[in-house]
Coordinates of C-alpha atoms and ligand atoms in Angstrom, one line a residue:
X63 CA 35.4 -2.1 -6.7
X64 CA 31.6 -1.7 -6.0
X65 CA 31.3 1.9 -5.4
X66 CA 30.0 2.8 -2.0
X67 CA 26.9 5.1 -1.1
X68 CA 25.8 6.6 1.8
X69 CA 22.3 6.1 1.6
X70 CA 20.4 4.2 -0.3
X71 CA 16.1 4.0 -0.3
X72 CA 14.0 0.7 -1.1
X73 CA 10.8 1.9 -2.4
X74 CA 9.4 4.6 -4.2
X75 CA 5.4 5.7 -2.7
X76 CA 5.9 9.0 -0.4
X77 CA 7.7 8.0 2.6
X78 CA 10.6 6.5 -0.1
X79 CA 10.2 10.4 -2.2
X80 CA 10.2 12.5 0.7
X81 CA 13.2 10.0 2.4
X82 CA 15.3 10.8 -1.4
X83 CA 14.2 14.8 -1.6
X84 CA 15.6 15.2 2.1
X85 CA 18.8 12.9 1.4
X86 CA 19.6 14.4 -1.7
X87 CA 19.6 18.0 -0.8
X88 CA 21.7 17.1 2.5
X89 CA 24.3 15.8 -0.4
X90 CA 23.7 12.5 0.7
X91 CA 23.0 11.5 -2.7
X92 CA 20.8 8.6 -2.3
X93 CA 20.3 5.7 -5.0
X94 CA 16.2 5.0 -5.0
X95 CA 15.5 1.7 -5.9
X96 CA 11.6 2.4 -6.5
X97 CA 10.5 -1.1 -6.9
X98 CA 8.1 -3.1 -8.9
X99 CA 5.6 -0.6 -8.7
X100 CA 6.3 3.2 -8.7
X101 CA 5.0 5.6 -6.8
X102 CA 3.8 2.5 -5.1
X103 CA 0.2 2.4 -3.4
X104 CA -1.0 5.7 -4.3
X105 CA -0.5 5.0 -8.1
X106 CA -3.6 2.9 -8.1
X107 CA -5.5 5.2 -6.1
X108 CA -7.4 8.0 -7.6
X109 CA -8.8 10.7 -6.2
X110 CA -6.2 12.0 -3.4
X111 CA -8.6 14.7 -1.3
X112 CA -6.5 15.0 2.2
X113 CA -2.8 16.3 1.1
X114 CA -2.4 19.6 2.2
X115 CA -1.5 21.5 -0.6
X116 CA -4.0 20.9 -2.8
X117 CA -7.8 22.6 -2.5
X118 CA -8.9 20.4 -5.6
X119 CA -8.2 17.0 -4.4
X120 CA -5.0 15.2 -7.1
X121 CA -4.9 12.0 -8.9
X122 CA -2.2 9.7 -7.4
X123 CA -0.6 8.8 -9.7
X124 CA -0.2 12.5 -10.2
X125 CA 1.5 13.3 -7.1
X126 CA 3.6 10.5 -7.3
X127 CA 4.4 11.6 -11.2
X128 CA 5.9 14.9 -9.0
X129 CA 7.7 13.6 -6.3
X130 CA 10.3 11.7 -7.7
X131 CA 10.5 13.9 -10.4
X132 CA 11.5 16.8 -7.1
X133 CA 14.3 13.6 -6.3
X134 CA 15.2 13.3 -10.0
X135 CA 15.8 17.5 -9.5
X136 CA 18.1 17.6 -6.1
X137 CA 20.0 14.3 -7.7
X138 CA 17.9 11.4 -6.8
X139 CA 19.2 8.3 -8.5
X140 CA 16.8 6.3 -9.3
X141 CA 16.5 2.5 -10.6
X142 CA 12.5 1.2 -11.1
X143 CA 14.5 -2.3 -10.0
X144 CA 13.2 -4.2 -7.0
X145 CA 15.4 -4.8 -3.7
X146 CA 15.9 -8.5 -3.7
X147 CA 18.7 -9.2 -0.6
X148 CA 19.9 -7.1 2.5
X149 CA 23.3 -8.5 3.5
X150 CA 23.5 -6.6 7.7
X151 CA 26.3 -9.1 8.8
X152 CA 29.0 -6.2 7.5
X153 CA 28.8 -2.9 6.9
X154 CA 28.0 -1.1 3.9
X155 CA 24.9 -2.9 3.5
X156 CA 25.0 -5.4 1.1
X157 CA 20.9 -4.4 -1.3
X158 CA 21.1 -7.4 -4.4
X159 CA 18.3 -6.0 -7.2
X160 CA 16.4 -8.5 -9.9
X161 CA 18.7 -7.2 -12.6
X162 CA 21.7 -8.4 -9.8
X163 CA 22.8 -5.2 -8.9
X164 CA 24.9 -4.9 -6.3
X165 CA 24.7 -2.0 -4.2
X166 CA 27.0 -1.3 -1.3
X167 CA 25.6 1.1 1.1
X168 CA 26.5 2.8 4.9
X169 CA 22.6 3.5 6.1
X170 CA 19.2 1.9 5.1
X171 CA 16.0 3.7 4.9
X172 CA 13.1 1.6 3.9
X173 CA 10.3 2.9 2.8
X174 CA 8.7 -1.1 1.0
X175 CA 4.6 0.1 1.9
X176 CA 2.3 -2.1 1.4
X177 CA 0.0 -4.6 -0.2
X178 CA -3.5 -5.1 -0.1
X179 CA -4.8 -8.5 1.3
X180 CA -6.8 -11.4 -0.1
X181 CA -8.9 -13.2 1.9
X182 CA -7.0 -16.3 1.1
X183 CA -10.1 -18.1 -0.9
X184 CA -9.0 -21.2 -3.2
X185 CA -11.0 -19.9 -6.5
X186 CA -10.3 -16.1 -5.7
X187 CA -6.3 -16.8 -6.7
X188 CA -7.6 -18.4 -9.6
X189 CA -10.3 -16.1 -11.0
X190 CA -8.1 -13.1 -10.4
X191 CA -7.9 -11.0 -13.3
X192 CA -11.3 -12.6 -13.8
X193 CA -13.7 -10.8 -12.0
X194 CA -11.0 -10.6 -8.8
X195 CA -9.4 -7.7 -7.8
X196 CA -7.7 -5.5 -4.9
X197 CA -7.6 -2.5 -7.6
X198 CA -11.1 -0.6 -8.6
X199 CA -9.5 2.6 -9.9
X200 CA -7.7 -0.2 -12.1
X201 CA -10.2 -2.6 -13.0
X202 CA -13.5 -0.7 -12.3
X203 CA -13.8 -0.3 -16.2
X204 CA -13.9 -3.4 -17.0
X205 CA -17.5 -4.0 -14.9
X206 CA -19.8 -1.9 -16.9
X207 CA -23.4 -2.5 -16.8
X208 CA -22.3 -5.0 -14.0
X209 CA -23.1 -6.5 -10.6
X210 CA -19.7 -6.3 -7.7
X211 CA -19.4 -7.1 -4.6
X212 CA -16.7 -4.8 -2.2
X213 CA -15.7 -7.0 0.7
X214 CA -14.2 -4.5 3.4
X215 CA -16.2 -2.3 5.7
X216 CA -12.6 0.3 6.0
X217 CA -12.3 3.4 4.0
X218 CA -10.9 1.5 1.0
X219 CA -14.2 0.0 0.5
X220 CA -16.4 2.5 1.3
X221 CA -14.0 4.7 -1.8
X222 CA -14.1 2.0 -3.8
X223 CA -17.6 1.2 -3.5
X224 CA -18.2 5.1 -4.7
X225 CA -15.5 4.9 -7.0
X226 CA -17.2 1.7 -8.5
X227 CA -20.2 3.4 -8.9
X228 CA -19.6 5.3 -11.8
X229 CA -19.4 1.3 -13.8
X230 CA -21.2 -0.7 -12.0
X231 CA -24.8 -1.5 -12.0
X232 CA -24.8 -2.1 -8.7
X233 CA -22.5 -2.6 -5.9
X234 CA -22.6 -3.8 -3.1
X235 CA -20.9 -4.4 0.4
X236 CA -20.1 -7.3 2.3
X237 CA -19.5 -5.9 5.7
X238 CA -18.7 -8.8 8.2
X239 CA -19.6 -7.2 11.3
X240 CA -23.5 -4.5 12.3
X241 CA -20.6 -1.4 11.5
X242 CA -18.1 -0.5 9.5
X243 CA -14.7 1.2 10.9
X244 CA -14.7 4.1 7.9
X245 CA -14.8 7.5 8.2
X246 CA -17.8 9.8 8.7
X247 CA -17.2 11.2 5.3
X248 CA -16.3 8.2 3.6
X249 CA -19.2 6.1 5.4
X250 CA -22.1 8.4 5.1
X251 CA -20.5 9.3 1.1
X252 CA -21.4 4.7 0.4
X253 CA -24.8 4.9 2.7
X254 CA -26.0 7.7 0.4
X255 CA -24.9 6.6 -3.5
X256 CA -28.9 5.2 -4.7
X257 CA -26.3 2.7 -6.2
X258 CA -24.8 1.0 -3.5
X259 CA -26.2 -1.0 -0.8
X260 CA -24.8 -2.4 2.1
X261 CA -24.7 -6.4 3.2
X262 CA -24.1 -7.0 7.2
X263 CA -23.1 -9.2 9.1
X264 CA -21.7 -11.7 6.1
X265 CA -18.4 -12.8 4.9
X266 CA -17.5 -13.7 0.9
X267 CA -16.9 -17.5 1.4
X268 CA -16.8 -18.9 -1.8
X269 CA -15.9 -17.2 -5.2
X270 CA -17.9 -18.8 -7.8
X271 CA -17.4 -19.6 -11.1
X272 CA -13.5 -21.2 -11.7
X273 CA -15.3 -24.3 -15.0
X274 CA -17.1 -21.0 -16.1
X275 CA -13.8 -19.6 -16.2
X276 CA -14.9 -15.9 -14.2
X277 CA -16.6 -15.0 -11.2
X278 CA -20.5 -15.6 -11.8
X279 CA -21.3 -15.4 -8.2
X280 CA -20.4 -15.0 -4.5
X281 CA -21.4 -17.5 -1.9
X282 CA -21.6 -15.3 1.5
X283 CA -21.7 -16.3 5.0
X284 CA -23.9 -14.8 7.9
X285 CA -21.2 -14.2 10.4
X286 CA -22.7 -15.3 13.1
X287 CA -25.8 -18.2 12.1
X288 CA -23.3 -19.4 9.6
X289 CA -26.7 -19.4 7.1
X290 CA -25.2 -19.6 4.1
X291 CA -26.8 -18.1 0.1
X292 CA -25.7 -17.3 -3.0
X293 CA -26.2 -14.4 -5.8
X294 CA -25.5 -14.1 -8.7
X295 CA -21.8 -11.0 -9.8
X296 CA -19.9 -10.3 -12.1
X297 CA -17.6 -8.5 -9.5
X298 CA -15.0 -8.9 -6.7
X299 CA -13.1 -6.4 -5.1
X300 CA -10.9 -6.8 -1.8
X301 CA -10.8 -3.5 0.1
X302 CA -9.9 -5.6 3.5
X303 CA -6.5 -4.6 4.5
X304 CA -3.2 -4.5 3.9
X305 CA 0.6 -6.7 4.9
X306 CA 4.0 -4.6 4.8
X307 CA 6.5 -5.7 2.2
X308 CA 8.7 -6.7 4.6
X309 CA 9.3 -10.6 4.2
X310 CA 13.3 -9.6 3.3
X311 CA 13.8 -8.1 6.4
X312 CA 12.0 -11.3 8.7
X313 CA 14.2 -12.4 11.4
X314 CA 16.7 -9.6 11.3
X315 CA 14.8 -6.3 11.8
X316 CA 12.6 -5.7 14.9
X317 CA 9.2 -6.3 13.8
X318 CA 5.0 -6.6 15.0
X319 CA 3.3 -10.2 14.3
X320 CA 1.3 -8.5 11.1
X321 CA 4.7 -7.6 10.1
X322 CA 5.5 -3.9 10.9
X323 CA 8.2 -2.9 11.3
X324 CA 10.1 -1.8 15.0
X325 CA 11.2 1.6 14.7
X326 CA 12.6 3.7 18.3
X327 CA 9.7 4.9 19.5
X328 CA 9.0 8.7 18.6
X329 CA 11.9 8.1 15.5
X330 CA 12.9 5.7 12.2
X331 CA 15.8 3.7 13.6
X332 CA 15.5 -0.3 13.6
X333 CA 17.3 -2.1 15.6
X334 CA 20.4 -2.2 13.0
X335 CA 22.2 0.9 13.5
X336 CA 21.9 2.7 10.2
X337 CA 19.2 1.3 9.3
X338 CA 15.4 3.7 9.4
X339 CA 11.7 2.6 8.4
X340 CA 9.9 5.0 6.9
X341 CA 6.1 5.1 6.0
X342 CA 3.5 2.0 5.6
X343 CA 5.7 -0.6 5.9
X344 CA 6.1 0.6 10.2
X345 CA 2.4 2.4 10.4
X346 CA -0.6 -0.2 11.4
X347 CA -2.2 3.0 12.6
X348 CA -1.7 5.9 11.1
X349 CA -1.0 4.3 7.1
X350 CA -1.7 8.3 4.9
X351 CA 0.4 9.5 2.4
X352 CA 1.1 12.7 4.3
X353 CA 1.9 9.9 7.4
X354 CA 4.1 8.4 5.2
X355 CA 6.2 11.8 3.8
X356 CA 6.5 13.1 7.1
X357 CA 8.4 9.7 8.1
X358 CA 10.7 9.7 5.1
X359 CA 11.8 13.2 6.0
X360 CA 13.4 12.1 10.0
X361 CA 14.6 8.8 8.4
X362 CA 16.1 11.7 5.9
X363 CA 17.8 13.7 8.8
X364 CA 18.2 11.1 11.0
X365 CA 20.7 8.7 8.6
X366 CA 22.5 12.1 7.9
X367 CA 23.4 13.0 11.6
X368 CA 24.1 9.0 12.3
X369 CA 26.0 9.7 9.1
X370 CA 27.4 13.1 10.9
X371 CA 28.7 10.5 14.2
X372 CA 30.0 8.3 12.2
X373 CA 32.3 10.3 10.3
X374 CA 33.3 13.1 13.2
Ligands
LIG238 P1 -9.1 -1.6 6.5 O1 -7.9 -2.0 8.2 O2 -9.5 0.0 7.8 O3 -9.9 -1.6 6.7 C1 -10.2 -2.6 6.5 C2 -11.9 -3.1 6.6 O4 -11.6 -4.8 5.5 C3 -12.5 -3.4 8.0 O5 -13.8 -3.0 7.3 C4 -12.3 -4.5 8.4 O6 -13.2 -4.9 9.1 C5 -12.3 -6.1 6.8 N1 -12.1 -7.0 6.6 C6 -10.5 -7.6 7.4 N2 -10.1 -8.7 7.1 C7 -11.3 -8.8 6.9 C8 -11.8 -11.0 6.3 N3 -10.9 -11.4 6.6 N4 -13.2 -11.0 6.2 C9 -14.0 -9.8 5.9 N5 -13.5 -8.4 6.1 C10 -12.5 -8.1 6.4 O7 -8.2 -0.7 5.5 P2 -8.3 0.3 4.8 O8 -8.0 -0.4 3.7 O9 -10.1 0.3 4.5 O10 -8.3 1.3 5.7 C11 -6.2 1.5 5.4 C12 -6.2 3.0 6.2 O11 -6.3 3.8 5.1 C13 -6.6 3.3 7.3 O12 -5.9 4.1 7.9 C14 -7.9 4.3 6.4 O13 -8.0 5.8 6.9 C15 -7.2 4.3 5.6 N6 -7.4 5.4 4.0 C16 -7.8 6.8 3.6 C17 -8.6 7.1 2.6 C18 -9.2 7.8 2.5 O14 -9.1 8.7 3.2 N7 -8.7 9.0 1.3 C19 -8.8 6.1 1.5 C20 -8.6 4.3 2.1 C21 -8.1 4.1 3.2 P3 -14.2 -5.0 10.9 O15 -13.6 -3.0 10.9 O16 -15.1 -6.0 11.2 O17 -12.0 -5.4 11.5

């Protein structure tokens, strides 16, 4: 007989680990399935400068390692596997993993995060890992003295572009409008960097070239006039936002058009009692490590109260 767990947590970013810390301290003996990127998106970021408590900043992977240790310290059972399906049709819920384990759980906390979006160009996919990347921290090192392009005008784009100047000869940001969405501090840091140039009102419409087996250039198109130009480039970094990792729950759990899970306002509870959502998979507005951790805490407290009500 499969043991029935009180709480199972999907995901291991700030939301998942915080939920685990709170659930473990409330004696819910949580099981946490970390997914295929233990630690989540922060493991592929650089310095985290805005998480309270770290006045000198902290490296993303180091911070997530500390979150994990803290979750484990209170007895969280951590499995470095993916949750591949959830059966919500009967209670307890059944969760199956990528290594064919089956867990039964009374409550489920979903904190599956979000993943970088690509532009959807055919050659972009073909040249992934051959000059196309969505992670400057992971791949920047390979672009020493090269000319690279970063698409996007958000905080991520500014951060990635600034980081890439450590290695690249020149970094060009391709921004589709005539202004950037990024916060003032990030934008100014990028705009004041002499190695960064901004190409306003342009889109990347093709990646060249597949026959060379690596990125050699880009086709850029003016957003308004449609005028095209080809430029030489050795790297293309995507920083055009993220998509929530919620495919597993389509048709079962409430979500918006983009796929962000829709919780009861002001809570983490989902449309199925006993299911809670925390972090970037349900947050299209703030998407910060600290807000993810906050909602992870909320989810654990709500799960604890739900279980109390069930068993009282
Ligand atoms: P955002 O959604 O904020 O920005 C996405 C950017 O990509 C926008 O400039 C957008 O343009 C552009 N874009 C979207 N789709 C396309 C496309 N198809 N072609 C070209 N450009 C496109 O995402 P981020 O990842 O930058 O940031 C997400 C969240 O994380 C934000 O809340 C941000 O503040 C936060 N963050 C904070 C950091 C920090 O404080 N250290 C670091 C990184 C992120 P447009 O504006 O025209 O829509």
